[in-house]
XYZ file of C-alpha atoms in Angstrom:
741
model
C -24.374 89.422 -95.071
C -25.112 86.143 -93.379
C -27.715 83.975 -94.948
C -31.187 83.598 -93.484
C -31.432 80.871 -90.794
C -32.806 77.477 -91.695
C -36.454 76.794 -90.795
C -38.007 73.690 -89.280
C -41.456 72.975 -90.648
C -44.660 71.696 -89.199
C -45.235 68.236 -90.547
C -48.252 67.196 -92.560
C -50.360 66.515 -89.437
C -49.714 69.973 -88.042
C -47.243 68.824 -85.362
C -43.843 70.323 -84.753
C -40.947 68.209 -85.983
C -39.372 65.648 -83.723
C -36.304 67.834 -83.454
C -38.265 70.659 -81.852
C -40.171 68.282 -79.611
C -36.901 66.779 -78.401
C -35.409 70.190 -77.699
C -38.528 71.040 -75.697
C -38.539 67.832 -73.727
C -36.739 69.391 -70.745
C -36.530 72.961 -69.531
C -32.704 72.626 -69.280
C -32.497 72.138 -73.067
C -35.068 74.753 -73.942
C -32.868 77.761 -74.512
C -31.037 78.938 -77.597
C -27.455 80.193 -77.685
C -27.951 83.963 -77.271
C -24.572 84.663 -78.820
C -26.084 83.476 -82.141
C -28.876 86.084 -82.275
C -28.527 89.181 -84.464
C -30.774 92.205 -84.968
C -30.879 93.327 -88.578
C -32.049 96.889 -89.233
C -32.511 97.827 -92.891
C -33.901 101.375 -93.214
C -35.830 100.963 -89.983
C -37.129 97.468 -90.677
C -36.007 95.389 -87.672
C -35.823 91.594 -87.682
C -34.055 89.123 -85.424
C -32.034 86.244 -86.933
C -30.542 83.135 -85.391
C -27.233 82.072 -86.964
C -26.750 78.332 -87.252
C -23.164 77.984 -88.470
C -19.783 79.229 -87.254
C -19.170 80.733 -90.701
C -22.271 82.940 -90.224
C -20.986 84.027 -86.831
C -17.695 85.176 -88.371
C -19.427 87.044 -91.168
C -21.850 88.805 -88.839
C -20.359 89.775 -85.471
C -22.685 90.515 -82.581
C -22.993 94.250 -81.893
C -23.165 96.082 -78.575
C -26.834 96.781 -79.246
C -27.464 93.043 -79.860
C -25.836 92.119 -76.593
C -27.613 94.788 -74.615
C -31.062 93.853 -75.852
C -30.356 90.179 -75.223
C -29.120 90.825 -71.688
C -25.568 89.686 -72.503
C -22.446 91.301 -70.995
C -21.344 94.412 -72.907
C -17.613 94.714 -72.251
C -17.253 98.016 -74.116
C -19.826 99.694 -71.883
C -17.475 100.241 -68.975
C -17.793 102.066 -65.695
C -17.794 105.857 -66.017
C -16.695 108.525 -63.511
C -19.417 108.956 -60.904
C -21.477 112.052 -61.831
C -21.730 114.869 -59.325
C -23.878 117.211 -61.380
C -27.030 116.703 -63.426
C -25.242 117.460 -66.672
C -22.510 114.923 -65.911
C -25.280 112.361 -65.265
C -26.935 113.200 -68.617
C -23.608 112.943 -70.393
C -22.925 109.529 -68.850
C -26.359 108.358 -69.987
C -25.655 109.529 -73.544
C -22.289 107.838 -73.495
C -24.178 104.598 -72.869
C -27.241 105.185 -75.027
C -25.325 106.425 -78.097
C -23.669 103.028 -78.383
C -27.105 101.414 -78.859
C -27.840 103.472 -81.986
C -28.281 101.228 -85.013
C -26.636 101.798 -88.423
C -29.624 103.578 -90.064
C -29.547 106.133 -87.196
C -32.474 104.958 -85.063
C -32.779 103.189 -81.747
C -34.562 99.898 -81.190
C -36.198 98.239 -78.184
C -38.925 95.823 -77.294
C -42.454 97.229 -77.491
C -44.032 94.534 -75.403
C -46.512 94.207 -72.622
C -49.735 92.905 -74.239
C -50.092 89.159 -73.791
C -52.733 88.573 -76.474
C -50.478 89.199 -79.536
C -48.381 86.031 -79.796
C -51.464 83.759 -79.711
C -52.954 85.239 -82.881
C -49.652 84.816 -84.669
C -48.891 81.279 -83.500
C -52.413 80.045 -84.216
C -52.195 81.621 -87.644
C -48.842 79.940 -88.235
C -50.345 76.626 -87.254
C -53.471 76.747 -89.400
C -51.599 78.134 -92.451
C -48.824 75.521 -92.063
C -46.253 78.250 -91.877
C -42.602 77.345 -91.263
C -41.663 77.785 -87.589
C -37.945 78.272 -86.877
C -36.793 76.023 -84.058
C -35.125 79.025 -82.441
C -38.381 80.987 -82.453
C -40.460 78.144 -81.057
C -38.042 77.672 -78.170
C -37.804 81.341 -77.258
C -41.520 82.031 -77.533
C -42.003 79.238 -75.022
C -39.330 80.672 -72.796
C -40.929 84.094 -72.844
C -44.398 82.785 -71.964
C -43.118 80.715 -69.115
C -41.043 83.645 -67.852
C -44.192 85.800 -67.843
C -46.420 83.197 -66.239
C -47.993 84.527 -63.034
C -45.871 83.150 -60.174
C -48.805 82.506 -57.838
C -51.901 81.953 -59.967
C -50.138 80.310 -62.865
C -51.932 82.055 -65.738
C -51.457 85.150 -67.854
C -53.260 88.452 -68.041
C -54.151 90.979 -70.710
C -50.678 92.492 -70.194
C -47.531 91.548 -68.323
C -48.492 93.376 -65.095
C -52.179 92.491 -65.167
C -54.037 89.860 -63.201
C -54.703 86.474 -64.776
C -57.624 86.402 -67.203
C -59.274 83.901 -69.492
C -58.048 85.800 -72.535
C -54.419 85.680 -71.446
C -54.466 82.212 -69.883
C -56.444 80.260 -72.497
C -54.625 81.795 -75.448
C -51.091 81.499 -74.112
C -51.765 77.967 -72.908
C -52.736 77.116 -76.499
C -49.560 78.721 -77.817
C -47.395 76.634 -75.540
C -49.164 73.452 -76.526
C -48.847 74.264 -80.221
C -45.135 74.832 -79.724
C -44.588 71.501 -78.032
C -45.185 71.976 -74.325
C -46.517 68.877 -72.599
C -49.842 69.123 -70.846
C -48.132 67.285 -67.944
C -45.507 69.999 -67.465
C -46.171 71.306 -63.913
C -46.348 74.840 -65.254
C -49.016 73.803 -67.726
C -50.931 71.959 -65.028
C -50.902 75.122 -62.955
C -52.043 77.223 -65.906
C -54.845 74.831 -66.738
C -56.040 74.893 -63.110
C -56.189 78.706 -63.282
C -58.130 78.589 -66.524
C -60.628 76.124 -65.069
C -60.951 78.247 -61.943
C -62.026 81.100 -64.226
C -64.620 78.877 -65.871
C -62.653 77.656 -68.876
C -62.330 78.997 -72.404
C -66.099 79.493 -72.766
C -65.616 82.566 -70.578
C -63.142 84.148 -72.955
C -63.776 87.444 -74.701
C -64.734 87.830 -78.359
C -61.196 87.842 -79.813
C -60.287 84.663 -77.856
C -63.353 82.769 -79.092
C -62.607 83.924 -82.650
C -59.053 82.476 -82.725
C -60.014 79.318 -80.886
C -62.771 78.719 -83.396
C -60.301 79.135 -86.260
C -58.059 76.575 -84.614
C -61.006 74.193 -84.188
C -60.997 74.068 -80.385
C -64.128 76.162 -79.996
C -67.233 76.376 -82.185
C -68.287 79.422 -84.191
C -71.602 79.269 -82.355
C -69.802 80.879 -79.412
C -68.549 83.843 -81.464
C -70.696 86.965 -81.602
C -71.248 88.057 -85.169
C -68.785 90.099 -87.242
C -70.710 90.383 -90.521
C -68.774 91.569 -93.573
C -71.995 93.261 -94.701
C -71.023 96.104 -92.365
C -68.516 97.181 -95.026
C -71.351 97.665 -97.521
C -73.185 100.180 -95.346
C -73.467 103.691 -96.763
C -70.934 106.143 -95.366
C -73.569 108.519 -94.072
C -74.698 106.087 -91.385
C -73.418 107.187 -87.952
C -71.961 103.730 -87.246
C -70.463 102.937 -90.663
C -67.027 101.286 -90.294
C -65.079 104.193 -91.845
C -65.991 106.125 -88.668
C -64.338 103.594 -86.391
C -60.876 103.983 -84.871
C -58.336 102.704 -87.358
C -57.214 99.737 -85.276
C -60.790 98.554 -84.856
C -61.381 98.910 -88.603
C -58.267 96.991 -89.536
C -58.970 94.159 -87.045
C -62.652 93.772 -87.817
C -62.048 93.899 -91.568
C -60.214 90.541 -91.965
C -62.077 89.143 -88.963
C -65.380 89.688 -90.723
C -64.173 87.844 -93.843
C -62.972 84.883 -91.723
C -66.190 84.918 -89.682
C -68.276 84.822 -92.866
C -66.303 81.811 -94.113
C -66.523 80.122 -90.697
C -63.095 78.700 -91.379
C -62.037 75.791 -89.125
C -58.620 74.159 -89.339
C -58.872 70.404 -90.013
C -58.635 68.492 -86.699
C -55.375 67.007 -85.470
C -54.591 64.915 -82.449
C -53.315 68.000 -80.699
C -56.465 70.035 -81.312
C -58.545 67.088 -80.066
C -56.468 67.175 -76.880
C -56.918 70.897 -76.520
C -60.670 70.533 -76.740
C -60.529 68.507 -73.580
C -57.940 70.707 -71.811
C -59.491 74.122 -72.274
C -62.885 73.467 -70.709
C -64.342 72.325 -67.416
C -66.646 69.815 -69.028
C -66.408 67.434 -71.992
C -66.164 69.347 -75.262
C -68.952 67.377 -76.888
C -71.407 68.305 -74.138
C -70.878 72.071 -74.339
C -73.667 74.198 -75.805
C -71.393 76.787 -77.378
C -74.335 78.835 -78.666
C -75.373 79.468 -75.067
C -71.891 80.909 -74.337
C -71.824 83.732 -76.919
C -72.024 86.269 -74.105
C -70.255 84.302 -71.384
C -67.212 86.152 -70.100
C -65.158 86.106 -66.970
C -65.441 89.212 -64.755
C -61.678 89.556 -65.037
C -61.966 89.975 -68.786
C -65.092 92.091 -68.876
C -63.556 95.556 -68.669
C -66.174 97.040 -71.027
C -69.373 94.970 -70.744
C -71.465 94.718 -73.890
C -74.479 97.008 -73.879
C -78.075 95.925 -74.336
C -77.979 97.654 -77.734
C -75.079 95.512 -78.931
C -76.577 92.394 -77.416
C -79.881 93.074 -79.204
C -78.101 93.612 -82.531
C -76.117 90.394 -82.063
C -79.309 88.493 -81.232
C -80.978 89.726 -84.385
C -77.979 88.890 -86.552
C -77.569 85.377 -85.100
C -81.224 84.399 -84.835
C -82.843 86.193 -87.762
C -80.425 87.679 -90.294
C -77.936 84.858 -90.702
C -80.341 81.844 -90.759
C -83.340 83.319 -92.564
C -82.617 86.539 -94.465
C -78.988 86.794 -95.534
C -78.851 86.342 -99.306
C -75.943 84.345 -100.656
C -75.283 87.021 -103.307
C -75.074 89.686 -100.621
C -72.714 87.551 -98.551
C -70.454 87.041 -101.582
C -70.534 90.738 -102.415
C -69.570 91.574 -98.844
C -66.777 89.005 -98.804
C -65.405 90.229 -102.136
C -65.422 93.853 -100.936
C -63.706 93.038 -97.648
C -61.152 91.045 -99.613
C -60.545 94.043 -101.831
C -59.993 96.244 -98.754
C -57.612 93.652 -97.268
C -55.626 93.696 -100.489
C -55.451 97.509 -100.392
C -54.148 97.424 -96.792
C -51.519 94.905 -97.834
C -50.546 97.020 -100.850
C -50.380 100.226 -98.852
C -48.056 98.741 -96.222
C -46.102 96.221 -98.309
C -47.843 93.534 -96.230
C -46.508 95.006 -92.928
C -50.108 96.002 -92.005
C -51.160 98.389 -89.284
C -50.342 96.167 -86.343
C -49.781 92.678 -84.941
C -53.463 91.890 -84.365
C -54.626 92.571 -87.897
C -51.435 91.262 -89.582
C -51.978 87.553 -88.847
C -55.661 87.907 -89.759
C -54.727 89.397 -93.106
C -52.351 86.508 -93.617
C -55.116 84.031 -92.926
C -57.474 85.800 -95.331
C -54.829 85.636 -98.088
C -54.251 81.966 -97.313
C -57.978 81.217 -97.634
C -58.366 83.303 -100.754
C -55.166 82.678 -102.724
C -53.550 79.576 -101.264
C -50.424 78.691 -99.329
C -47.961 79.282 -102.163
C -49.277 82.661 -103.258
C -47.106 85.790 -103.181
C -49.416 87.423 -100.659
C -49.050 84.545 -98.187
C -45.320 84.275 -98.672
C -44.849 88.020 -98.197
C -47.076 88.020 -95.097
C -45.033 85.216 -93.606
C -41.877 87.283 -94.035
C -43.463 90.371 -92.566
C -44.605 88.637 -89.370
C -40.964 88.617 -88.293
C -41.029 92.447 -88.179
C -43.149 92.204 -85.041
C -40.940 89.744 -83.166
C -38.410 90.742 -80.544
C -35.840 88.756 -78.539
C -34.751 89.623 -75.039
C -33.279 87.831 -72.032
C -36.657 86.227 -71.251
C -37.261 84.916 -74.757
C -39.183 86.005 -77.844
C -42.230 88.252 -77.657
C -44.437 90.058 -80.149
C -44.197 93.837 -80.264
C -47.238 96.067 -80.204
C -46.184 97.444 -83.630
C -43.288 96.742 -85.930
C -41.182 98.988 -83.646
C -40.889 102.478 -82.209
C -38.157 103.719 -84.499
C -39.357 107.175 -85.484
C -40.960 107.889 -82.139
C -37.982 107.133 -79.912
C -35.450 108.658 -82.272
C -37.406 111.934 -82.414
C -37.677 112.115 -78.631
C -33.949 111.393 -78.166
C -33.002 114.261 -80.490
C -35.212 116.667 -78.590
C -33.846 115.447 -75.249
C -30.267 116.199 -76.354
C -31.237 119.611 -77.709
C -33.238 120.647 -74.647
C -30.448 119.391 -72.391
C -28.166 121.896 -74.097
C -25.879 119.161 -75.393
C -26.534 119.259 -79.125
C -23.366 121.261 -79.836
C -21.157 118.790 -77.948
C -18.792 117.516 -80.691
C -18.835 114.017 -79.118
C -22.505 113.740 -79.993
C -22.555 115.190 -83.482
C -22.101 111.923 -85.382
C -24.955 110.378 -83.387
C -27.263 113.326 -84.027
C -26.437 113.547 -87.739
C -27.243 109.851 -88.120
C -30.535 110.399 -86.300
C -31.308 113.301 -88.633
C -30.524 111.137 -91.652
C -32.883 108.483 -90.367
C -35.754 110.916 -89.887
C -35.061 112.398 -93.323
C -35.296 108.912 -94.854
C -38.467 108.002 -92.973
C -40.698 110.864 -94.083
C -43.581 109.611 -96.193
C -43.453 111.497 -99.455
C -46.194 109.910 -101.520
C -49.899 109.240 -101.188
C -51.528 105.857 -101.412
C -53.667 104.773 -104.305
C -57.342 105.772 -104.037
C -57.048 107.282 -100.605
C -60.757 107.774 -100.010
C -61.697 104.235 -101.073
C -59.430 102.941 -98.311
C -60.842 105.447 -95.814
C -57.280 106.566 -95.137
C -56.028 109.899 -93.794
C -53.737 112.032 -95.974
C -50.142 110.966 -95.385
C -47.849 112.948 -97.678
C -45.260 114.695 -95.518
C -46.086 112.635 -92.406
C -44.113 110.300 -90.244
C -45.368 106.994 -88.919
C -44.795 105.653 -85.398
C -42.311 102.969 -86.551
C -41.185 103.336 -90.152
C -42.454 104.569 -93.493
C -43.091 101.011 -94.715
C -45.971 100.772 -92.271
C -46.991 104.112 -93.654
C -49.760 105.348 -91.362
C -49.927 109.027 -90.530
C -49.818 109.735 -86.780
C -50.320 113.298 -85.565
C -47.832 113.247 -82.717
C -45.195 111.170 -84.559
C -45.291 113.610 -87.433
C -45.062 116.523 -85.021
C -42.195 115.146 -82.931
C -40.195 114.183 -86.011
C -40.743 117.605 -87.587
C -39.663 119.371 -84.384
C -36.518 117.264 -84.151
C -35.578 118.081 -87.720
C -36.136 121.831 -87.318
C -34.167 121.886 -84.092
C -31.156 120.082 -85.550
C -31.167 121.844 -88.903
C -31.201 125.190 -87.079
C -27.874 124.432 -85.390
C -24.829 125.666 -87.408
C -22.862 122.791 -88.845
C -25.741 120.355 -89.225
C -26.808 119.338 -92.712
C -30.132 120.659 -94.021
C -31.558 117.388 -95.349
C -35.278 118.081 -95.161
C -36.326 120.962 -97.391
C -38.773 123.661 -96.456
C -41.174 122.296 -99.026
C -41.188 118.884 -97.326
C -41.770 120.529 -93.965
C -44.713 122.347 -95.500
C -46.116 118.956 -96.583
C -45.969 117.895 -92.943
C -47.754 121.053 -91.838
C -50.447 120.560 -94.519
C -51.100 117.076 -93.226
C -51.232 118.144 -89.589
C -53.734 120.864 -90.396
C -56.110 118.250 -91.830
C -56.159 116.375 -88.532
C -57.746 118.845 -86.089
C -61.099 118.015 -84.579
C -63.991 120.406 -84.271
C -63.217 120.523 -80.529
C -59.799 122.025 -81.322
C -57.971 118.944 -80.105
C -56.061 116.376 -82.065
C -56.467 112.609 -82.105
C -53.875 110.046 -83.230
C -54.229 108.614 -86.742
C -57.210 110.611 -88.017
C -59.651 113.256 -86.920
C -62.607 111.900 -84.938
C -65.133 110.542 -87.417
C -67.915 109.282 -85.176
C -69.774 109.935 -81.974
C -68.663 108.660 -78.600
C -72.034 106.876 -78.539
C -70.267 104.383 -80.789
C -68.828 102.862 -77.593
C -72.292 101.318 -77.159
C -71.171 98.962 -79.943
C -67.779 98.115 -78.397
C -67.550 94.374 -78.993
C -63.958 93.896 -77.839
C -64.963 93.713 -74.144
C -61.424 93.923 -72.775
C -60.726 97.497 -73.898
C -62.285 100.918 -73.346
C -62.449 103.935 -75.634
C -61.663 101.818 -78.709
C -64.473 102.525 -81.201
C -63.526 106.027 -82.358
C -60.675 108.527 -82.258
C -60.614 110.902 -79.276
C -58.941 114.184 -78.409
C -55.702 113.530 -76.543
C -53.640 116.066 -74.554
C -50.500 114.204 -75.676
C -51.254 114.353 -79.416
C -52.609 117.894 -79.176
C -49.487 119.083 -77.414
C -47.205 117.508 -79.976
C -49.060 119.343 -82.764
C -49.173 122.648 -80.808
C -45.444 122.631 -80.181
C -44.652 121.576 -83.773
C -46.805 124.324 -85.281
C -45.328 126.873 -82.878
C -41.766 125.902 -83.702
C -42.414 125.817 -87.440
C -44.106 129.235 -87.355
C -41.104 130.667 -85.520
C -38.710 129.549 -88.250
C -41.050 129.896 -91.249
C -43.536 132.620 -90.258
C -45.038 133.277 -93.675
C -46.396 129.791 -94.513
C -50.116 129.426 -93.831
C -49.819 131.925 -91.029
C -53.533 132.372 -90.409
C -54.343 128.673 -90.644
C -51.640 127.866 -88.106
C -52.855 130.633 -85.751
C -56.425 129.296 -85.844
C -55.261 125.717 -85.295
C -53.148 126.807 -82.305
C -55.955 128.812 -80.779
C -58.338 125.879 -81.014
C -55.851 123.318 -79.708
C -54.836 125.474 -76.744
C -58.453 126.028 -75.836
C -58.974 122.258 -75.893
C -55.974 121.779 -73.554
C -57.417 124.328 -71.158
C -60.858 122.685 -71.197
C -59.419 119.221 -70.679
C -57.732 120.150 -67.411
C -59.538 118.672 -64.439
C -60.442 120.798 -61.371
C -57.525 119.266 -59.429
C -55.085 120.527 -62.049
C -54.501 117.222 -63.859
C -55.066 115.807 -67.300
C -55.951 112.175 -68.065
C -53.393 110.411 -70.283
C -54.219 107.829 -72.903
C -50.803 106.757 -74.167
C -48.629 106.798 -71.027
C -49.212 106.304 -67.312
C -51.244 108.381 -66.831
C -51.904 111.742 -65.194
C -48.133 112.154 -64.889
C -47.608 111.594 -68.614
C -50.483 113.732 -69.850
C -49.597 116.515 -67.382
C -46.105 116.787 -68.786
C -47.476 117.319 -72.290
C -50.304 119.643 -71.363
C -48.026 121.904 -69.308
C -45.735 122.177 -72.325
C -48.729 123.325 -74.427
C -49.539 126.051 -71.975
C -45.890 127.094 -71.713
C -45.716 127.424 -75.504
C -48.489 130.027 -75.236
C -46.593 131.982 -72.587
C -48.356 130.680 -69.514
C -46.163 130.178 -66.440
C -46.516 129.427 -62.773
C -46.344 133.148 -62.046
C -49.008 134.342 -64.491
C -51.416 131.395 -64.862
C -53.794 129.828 -62.420
C -53.918 126.775 -64.671
C -50.180 126.350 -64.377
C -50.265 126.754 -60.616
C -52.978 124.111 -60.318
C -50.978 121.743 -62.520
C -47.817 122.257 -60.403
C -49.687 121.783 -57.164
C -51.174 118.543 -58.476
C -47.708 117.230 -59.229
C -46.219 118.374 -55.913
C -49.054 116.750 -53.968
C -48.088 113.398 -55.530
C -44.357 113.590 -54.830
C -43.174 110.646 -52.749
C -40.920 110.677 -49.708
C -37.760 109.825 -51.623
C -38.365 112.801 -53.941
C -39.637 110.811 -56.873
C -42.992 110.189 -58.486
C -44.609 106.785 -59.026
C -48.020 106.241 -60.592
C -49.651 102.871 -61.004
C -51.213 101.654 -64.256
C -54.403 101.352 -62.271
C -54.871 105.092 -62.826
C -55.471 104.322 -66.525
C -58.132 101.753 -65.725
C -59.995 103.745 -63.087
C -59.439 107.372 -64.104
C -58.273 108.115 -60.533
C -54.653 108.787 -59.657
C -53.188 105.726 -57.965
C -49.732 105.666 -56.419
C -47.274 103.000 -57.391
C -45.625 101.139 -54.531
C -42.275 102.624 -55.572
C -41.142 105.821 -57.230
C -40.232 105.476 -60.940
C -37.305 107.108 -62.737
C -39.309 107.747 -65.909
C -42.313 109.220 -64.192
C -40.107 111.347 -61.983
C -38.497 112.786 -65.116
C -41.944 113.526 -66.562
C -43.098 115.324 -63.433
C -39.880 117.397 -63.209
C -40.085 118.305 -66.902
C -43.564 119.647 -66.229
C -42.395 121.683 -63.266
C -39.474 123.105 -65.257
C -41.692 123.894 -68.291
C -44.140 125.657 -65.974
C -41.382 127.825 -64.514
C -41.987 126.560 -60.993
C -39.792 128.863 -58.904
C -38.549 126.549 -56.170
C -35.772 124.218 -57.266
C -35.777 122.202 -54.016
C -38.468 119.567 -54.911
C -36.967 119.142 -58.393
C -33.440 118.835 -57.011
C -34.629 116.234 -54.510
C -36.279 114.270 -57.337
C -33.193 114.381 -59.561
C -31.023 113.248 -56.681
C -33.202 110.089 -56.621
C -32.890 109.706 -60.387
C -29.109 109.991 -60.241
C -28.910 107.575 -57.359
C -30.439 104.840 -59.553
C -28.099 105.459 -62.476
C -25.708 102.576 -62.955
C -21.916 103.000 -63.104
C -21.966 102.536 -66.905
C -24.520 105.354 -67.334
C -27.722 103.327 -67.817
C -30.846 103.027 -65.736
C -32.474 99.680 -65.154
C -35.947 98.816 -66.284
C -38.708 99.583 -63.778
C -42.497 99.455 -64.064
C -44.338 99.572 -67.377
C -44.609 103.025 -68.938
C -47.298 103.031 -71.616
C -50.970 102.239 -72.157
C -53.620 102.062 -74.869
C -57.403 101.841 -74.685
C -57.391 102.336 -70.918
C -56.807 98.721 -69.909
C -53.753 97.417 -71.732
C -50.236 98.410 -70.733
C -47.230 98.507 -73.067
C -43.522 99.082 -72.583
C -41.327 101.939 -73.740
C -37.898 100.800 -72.477
C -35.967 103.681 -74.112
C -37.936 106.193 -72.034
C -35.617 105.369 -69.125
C -32.847 107.016 -71.098
C -34.624 109.718 -73.051
C -36.565 111.544 -70.361
C -33.933 111.451 -67.601
C -31.389 112.838 -70.089
C -33.816 115.576 -71.013
C -34.746 116.632 -67.506
C -31.211 116.472 -66.113
C -30.061 118.818 -68.873
C -33.083 121.096 -68.497
C -32.351 121.501 -64.803
C -28.793 122.522 -65.585
C -30.039 124.997 -68.204
C -32.414 126.563 -65.666
C -30.472 126.505 -62.406
C -26.874 125.881 -63.462
C -24.906 122.684 -63.456
C -25.156 122.259 -59.713
C -23.578 119.492 -57.684
C -26.374 117.283 -56.414
C -25.667 115.957 -52.930
């Protein structure tokens, strides 16, 4: 295996080396040689490496998957015979997509979209004096410039969003830290946009936090994140263990850093940034008066008077007059202990890319730059990075390995292609990957960490990250049962291990009957009154989701079909409750609101599958008829469906300007699952899907597919293969392999 690439370090004053500065001096020189990038996948851990020497290039040839993800020509992915039927189209797609499978058996892709992830990482690198590879610095710059708003010049919360203070201020800082000149015309334009929005004082809470760490904002502007929260008794209705897991794991290290009020020692560059980020001289700004200042573009979830009152009391009474030093130390020590447990439970991979850099900074402050914890965190940060034709971005997790692999297996099975001998090697490798990725042990002192049971579960990305997710566990389990039920496929996952998965799923049902994502709901929706993030909605607690509930319903149903004696009554009760939730969640117009994909189209596909699993069809169920009519009312003139991400923000269906291949597949899957009797609208839709398929079998990337917390969009690029393959095959299974003209 090729050696790890050489790093270029920040010098003692915190500046990038002269070599990096020189390479960044002109845009013409600011691109790496993409034929030197390699994606390494070791048991689902994905990292990109830049090879410096010709010897390394010989030792480690570039794969088809590498070239595809980097946007390089892929000579072996040649033109295929033009498909005339839906099954031929699905087969062509699989011919292409199978070549992107990685050696462990999974598929990879970017999981980008959010524009607030790189800033936390790069600022953390800067203040912890972490080595920055030249290749990474160049390509992060390239990505940010590629995603700069063409007209306004700034950046938004996500790649398709309007410019905001959060996106613009933070990504401006990243570019400056990585060597961009403030005189670069693109930087001048970005700075003008930031100033038009009122400057960095109008940033949301997370922006002011990181800018204060860097020393280009003052902690006076940051609303309190007291670590004492973690000392509250569990019975309190707003105790942190009741929060949604991502909020817990972000506010945990954030509270430690806030308590320490850490500020990076000033450098010439941070002095310059102090003057560039604001509309008035830095020294004249009353930062305390700007704790609650926020641009309307950032203020998706305004702080309530309750939260503002609590913040006022903490800032004006508790912190200056009451807070005992012993209590502060106790709180810091306990949060440090919880940070260590999170690092231990994930081998420093951490839950996600927001909390990961914060945990790194906590370890740096507590144990020093040369400690094992800091060194391991620095290695793990690369798990979140992804390289594509535009440059280097930061993924929303350390990948989508288990999720996408599970969906691909099911797509092939439901398309009726799982017994095709040409696909067996691919499917066996996928099965081996899912077998390897099941979590088979519990963490130490589960309850102390406030963690959900995980034995038998699957995570979203890989088992290193190690967090139970209800739908990931369900989709992986379904895929395994489906493949292992086909003669000739190895039976790698035992019945006992499947029972472990069922046992975990049965712990995750809410009193409502529905299922959330990582854990059952632990707190009241009134907790949203304490939502301090400002830029997100529905972030404080877990909620019932049609998507997660459907995944569990279909997994329990399939398991009970193959293993009817195990926990029969428990499974029946869980199914009854979950199906009742799905029925209640349907809106009068026949739709369901989606929380993990865009939006009504995505959730409707899942919810219809739940009803179908219980025997409901278009012919016998008013609910199914209303769902089908909702979809058909939204069909566009070219036969496709296209829903804008604005639906997620507003809760009202909003058409996209153009039909989307992925959303068209979702809608058609729903109609087929519902048993809609007329093939004409489905056939018209699939004709559109097939018309956009490329001669080599692929589909090109269209609009963003995913969402979280209502306001932030995220990409699922493999969906453009998985769901078209599934629906094209399903159509052939239902109506025959008809020629589509």
